[in-house]
Coordinates of C-alpha atoms in Angstrom, one line a residue:
N297 CA 112.7 87.0 9.3
A298 CA 111.7 89.1 6.9
V299 CA 113.8 88.4 4.2
L300 CA 113.9 84.7 4.5
S301 CA 110.0 84.4 4.2
L302 CA 110.3 86.0 1.1
D303 CA 109.2 83.4 -1.7
D304 CA 111.8 82.6 -4.8
E305 CA 110.9 85.0 -7.4
T306 CA 110.6 88.0 -5.2
A307 CA 113.8 87.5 -3.2
A308 CA 115.6 87.2 -6.7
R309 CA 114.8 90.7 -7.5
G310 CA 116.8 92.0 -4.2
V311 CA 115.7 94.0 -1.2
A312 CA 116.5 96.9 0.1
T313 CA 115.6 99.3 3.7
H314 CA 117.0 101.9 5.6
S315 CA 119.1 101.9 8.4
S316 CA 121.3 103.6 10.5
G317 CA 123.6 100.5 11.1
N318 CA 121.9 97.5 13.0
H319 CA 119.5 96.5 11.1
A320 CA 121.1 96.9 8.2
A321 CA 123.6 94.7 9.3
A322 CA 121.2 92.1 9.6
M323 CA 119.2 93.2 6.0
A324 CA 122.9 92.3 4.3
Y325 CA 123.0 89.0 6.3
A326 CA 120.2 88.0 5.4
A327 CA 120.5 89.0 1.7
S328 CA 123.8 87.4 1.6
I329 CA 122.6 83.9 3.1
R330 CA 120.3 83.4 0.4
D331 CA 122.3 85.2 -2.4
I332 CA 120.3 87.7 -3.6
P333 CA 121.0 91.7 -4.2
C334 CA 120.5 94.0 -1.0
T335 CA 120.9 97.5 -0.9
V336 CA 121.1 99.3 2.2
V337 CA 120.3 103.5 2.4
M338 CA 122.2 105.1 5.4
P339 CA 122.6 108.5 6.5
D340 CA 125.9 110.4 5.9
A341 CA 126.6 110.4 9.3
A342 CA 126.1 106.5 10.3
P343 CA 129.3 105.7 12.4
E344 CA 132.1 103.8 10.2
I345 CA 132.1 100.9 11.9
K346 CA 128.6 100.4 11.0
V347 CA 129.2 101.4 7.6
E348 CA 132.2 98.8 7.4
A349 CA 130.0 95.8 9.0
V350 CA 127.2 96.3 5.9
R351 CA 129.4 96.3 3.6
G352 CA 131.3 93.3 4.9
Y353 CA 128.0 91.0 4.6
G354 CA 127.7 92.1 0.8
A355 CA 125.3 95.4 0.8
K356 CA 125.1 98.2 -1.8
I357 CA 124.9 101.3 0.1
V358 CA 123.3 104.5 -0.6
F359 CA 123.9 107.3 1.7
C360 CA 121.8 110.5 2.6
K361 CA 121.0 112.8 5.2
Q362 CA 119.2 111.2 7.9
S363 CA 115.7 113.1 7.4
E364 CA 116.0 111.7 3.5
R365 CA 115.9 107.9 4.2
E366 CA 112.6 106.9 3.3
E367 CA 112.8 108.8 0.3
T368 CA 116.0 107.8 -0.6
C369 CA 114.9 104.3 -0.3
E370 CA 111.5 104.6 -2.1
R371 CA 113.6 105.8 -4.8
V372 CA 115.9 102.8 -4.9
V373 CA 113.1 100.7 -4.5
V374 CA 112.1 102.3 -8.2
E375 CA 115.2 102.1 -9.6
T376 CA 116.3 98.4 -8.5
G377 CA 112.8 96.8 -8.3
A378 CA 113.4 95.8 -4.7
T379 CA 110.9 94.1 -1.8
L380 CA 111.0 97.2 0.4
I381 CA 112.1 95.5 3.9
P382 CA 111.0 98.1 6.9
P383 CA 113.7 98.6 9.7
F384 CA 110.5 98.2 12.2
D385 CA 106.8 99.2 11.2
D386 CA 106.1 95.5 9.8
P387 CA 104.8 92.4 11.2
R388 CA 107.5 90.3 9.3
I389 CA 109.7 92.3 11.5
I390 CA 107.9 92.6 15.1
A391 CA 107.7 88.9 14.8
G392 CA 111.4 88.3 14.1
Q393 CA 112.6 90.8 16.9
G394 CA 110.1 89.9 19.4
T395 CA 111.9 85.9 19.4
A396 CA 114.2 87.9 21.4
A397 CA 112.0 88.2 24.4
L398 CA 110.5 84.8 23.7
D399 CA 113.9 83.1 24.0
L400 CA 114.4 85.1 27.4
L401 CA 111.1 84.2 28.9
E402 CA 112.3 80.3 27.8
E403 CA 114.5 80.3 30.1
V404 CA 113.7 82.4 33.0
G405 CA 109.8 82.5 32.7
D406 CA 108.9 84.1 35.6
L407 CA 109.6 87.6 34.8
D408 CA 107.7 90.7 36.1
A409 CA 108.8 93.4 33.9
V410 CA 111.0 93.1 30.7
V411 CA 113.0 96.6 29.3
T412 CA 114.0 96.9 25.7
P413 CA 115.2 100.3 24.2
V414 CA 113.0 101.8 21.8
W415 CA 113.8 103.4 18.1
G416 CA 111.2 102.8 15.5
G417 CA 109.3 100.4 17.6
G418 CA 109.7 96.7 16.2
L419 CA 112.2 94.6 19.3
L420 CA 110.1 96.7 21.9
A421 CA 106.7 96.1 20.1
G422 CA 107.8 92.4 19.6
T423 CA 108.5 92.3 23.3
A424 CA 105.1 93.2 24.0
V425 CA 103.1 90.8 22.0
V426 CA 105.8 88.1 23.6
V427 CA 105.4 88.9 27.3
K428 CA 101.6 90.2 27.2
S429 CA 101.1 86.7 25.6
L430 CA 102.4 84.7 28.3
R431 CA 103.1 86.7 31.2
T432 CA 100.1 89.1 31.1
Q433 CA 100.5 90.9 34.5
A434 CA 104.0 91.4 33.4
I435 CA 105.3 95.5 32.7
V436 CA 107.1 96.2 29.2
Y437 CA 109.3 99.2 29.4
G438 CA 110.8 101.2 26.5
A439 CA 113.7 103.1 27.3
E440 CA 114.9 106.1 25.3
P441 CA 116.9 109.0 25.5
E442 CA 115.7 112.1 26.5
A443 CA 116.6 113.8 23.1
V444 CA 114.8 111.7 21.2
D445 CA 111.7 111.3 22.9
D446 CA 108.7 110.6 20.3
A447 CA 108.0 107.4 21.7
Y448 CA 107.5 108.8 25.3
R449 CA 105.2 111.7 24.2
S450 CA 103.2 109.3 22.2
L451 CA 102.2 107.2 24.9
E452 CA 101.5 110.0 27.1
T453 CA 99.1 111.4 24.9
G454 CA 97.4 108.6 23.2
V455 CA 98.7 110.4 19.9
R456 CA 101.8 109.1 17.6
Q457 CA 104.1 111.8 17.7
P458 CA 106.5 113.0 15.0
G459 CA 110.1 111.7 15.4
V460 CA 112.4 114.9 16.6
E461 CA 113.8 116.2 14.1
N462 CA 118.3 116.5 13.6
P463 CA 118.8 114.9 17.2
E464 CA 121.7 114.9 18.7
T465 CA 122.4 111.3 20.9
I466 CA 125.5 109.4 21.5
A467 CA 122.8 106.7 21.3
D468 CA 122.8 107.2 17.4
G469 CA 120.8 103.7 16.8
L470 CA 117.4 105.2 18.3
L471 CA 117.1 108.4 15.8
T472 CA 114.4 106.7 14.4
G473 CA 110.7 108.1 14.7
L474 CA 107.7 105.6 16.0
G475 CA 106.2 103.5 13.2
E476 CA 102.4 103.2 13.3
L477 CA 101.5 99.9 13.7
N478 CA 104.6 99.7 16.8
F479 CA 102.6 102.5 18.2
E480 CA 99.2 100.3 18.1
I481 CA 100.8 97.5 19.5
L482 CA 102.4 99.2 22.7
R483 CA 99.5 101.4 22.9
E484 CA 97.4 98.3 23.3
R485 CA 99.6 96.2 25.5
H486 CA 100.4 99.4 27.9
A487 CA 104.3 99.5 26.8
R488 CA 105.4 102.6 29.3
I489 CA 108.4 104.1 28.2
V490 CA 111.3 105.9 30.6
T491 CA 113.3 109.0 28.8
V492 CA 117.2 108.9 30.2
T493 CA 119.7 111.3 30.1
E494 CA 123.0 111.2 27.6
Q495 CA 125.2 111.0 30.6
A496 CA 122.9 108.0 31.8
I497 CA 123.6 105.8 28.8
A498 CA 126.9 106.6 28.6
E499 CA 127.9 105.4 31.9
A500 CA 125.7 102.4 31.5
A501 CA 127.2 101.6 28.6
R502 CA 130.5 102.1 30.2
F503 CA 129.3 100.0 33.2
H504 CA 128.5 97.2 30.4
L505 CA 131.8 97.2 29.3
E506 CA 134.1 97.6 32.6
R507 CA 132.0 95.7 34.7
M508 CA 130.2 92.8 32.9
K509 CA 132.5 93.1 30.4
L510 CA 130.2 93.0 27.7
V511 CA 130.8 95.3 24.5
V512 CA 127.1 97.1 24.3
E513 CA 126.8 100.4 21.8
P514 CA 125.0 103.1 24.1
S515 CA 121.8 102.2 22.0
G516 CA 121.9 99.0 23.8
A517 CA 122.5 100.3 27.0
T518 CA 119.3 102.4 27.2
G519 CA 118.1 99.3 28.7
L520 CA 120.1 99.3 31.8
A521 CA 120.0 103.3 32.0
A522 CA 116.3 102.9 32.2
L523 CA 116.4 99.6 34.5
R524 CA 118.3 102.4 36.6
A525 CA 116.1 105.2 36.7
I526 CA 113.2 103.3 37.7
V527 CA 114.3 101.6 41.0
P528 CA 111.8 102.2 43.5
E529 CA 109.1 101.3 40.6
I530 CA 110.5 97.9 40.2
F531 CA 112.1 97.5 43.7
G532 CA 111.7 94.0 44.1
M533 CA 110.0 92.4 41.2
K534 CA 112.6 90.2 39.1
V535 CA 113.3 91.7 35.7
G536 CA 114.3 90.8 32.8
V537 CA 117.0 93.5 30.5
I538 CA 117.4 92.8 26.6
I539 CA 120.6 94.0 25.6
C540 CA 120.4 94.9 21.8
G541 CA 123.5 96.3 20.0
G542 CA 127.2 96.0 19.9
N543 CA 128.3 97.9 17.1
T544 CA 130.5 100.9 18.7
D545 CA 134.0 102.4 18.0
F546 CA 134.2 103.6 21.7
S547 CA 133.8 107.2 20.3
W548 CA 131.3 108.0 22.8
M549 CA 133.8 107.6 25.2
A550 CA 135.4 110.6 24.5
R551 CA 133.0 112.6 25.0

C-alpha cells in the first residue's frame, strides 16, 4: 500500500526499509511491481529462507545487527536518496495491513473477537481500526511471545515500553518493539495482549502443519497459541484468527 501510493517522481528514487523478513519480502515485491530500486536492511541472524525470498524479488540487502536496524536504514536512505517505508509505524502500512481484518469481516461478519500476532504493531493496529469500526463490541487480541513482551507491558502500564534487548524466541518475525503510532491506536481501541510461551508457539505451529495442513511460521502461529491460552475468557464466542507468515525452513522443529 505504501509503495504503490508513492508518486512517480518519488518512487523513481527507490525505497528502503528494515525488516527481519516478512515486510522485507512484501516491500521487495511491491517495488518489483513498480520497477523501482529497493534496499532492505536485515538483521544478520535473519533466517536464510527469508533472505532468499527478498533477493528473489530483486531487492538489495544490507545486513546489520538486530539492534542497529533503524540506524543502518537511516544511513541507507541518506546514501541512496530512497524513500523510507517503515515496517509498521506508518499510517499507510497500518491501513494496508488492516485489509486482512477487512477481508475477514466481509467473509465472516459476526465475530465477537479477532486475534492476530503483534510485533511492531502494524497488523494489530490495522486490525483494531477495522474491527472496532465495524464490530464495536468485538474484542481485539494481540498475540505476543513472553520473550518479547513490550506490547503487553505497554498496554498494561499505559506507557509505551522499550523493546526487549537481544530477545530469543522461535518467533523471529516478532522481535521488533511496538511503534509509537501503533501503541496509541491500540490503547485508544482497548486492544488486549496475550503473551505465550515458546512451547505453546511451537505446538501451535505443529498443529497448523500436521492437523490443518498449513505452513505457518512460529510468528504466525502465536495467534492460535494465544487463542488456546484464553479459552475460558472467550468460551462461547465466535472468534477469528489472522494467520500471518509462512516463511519458515522448519529449523524450529529441531529444537
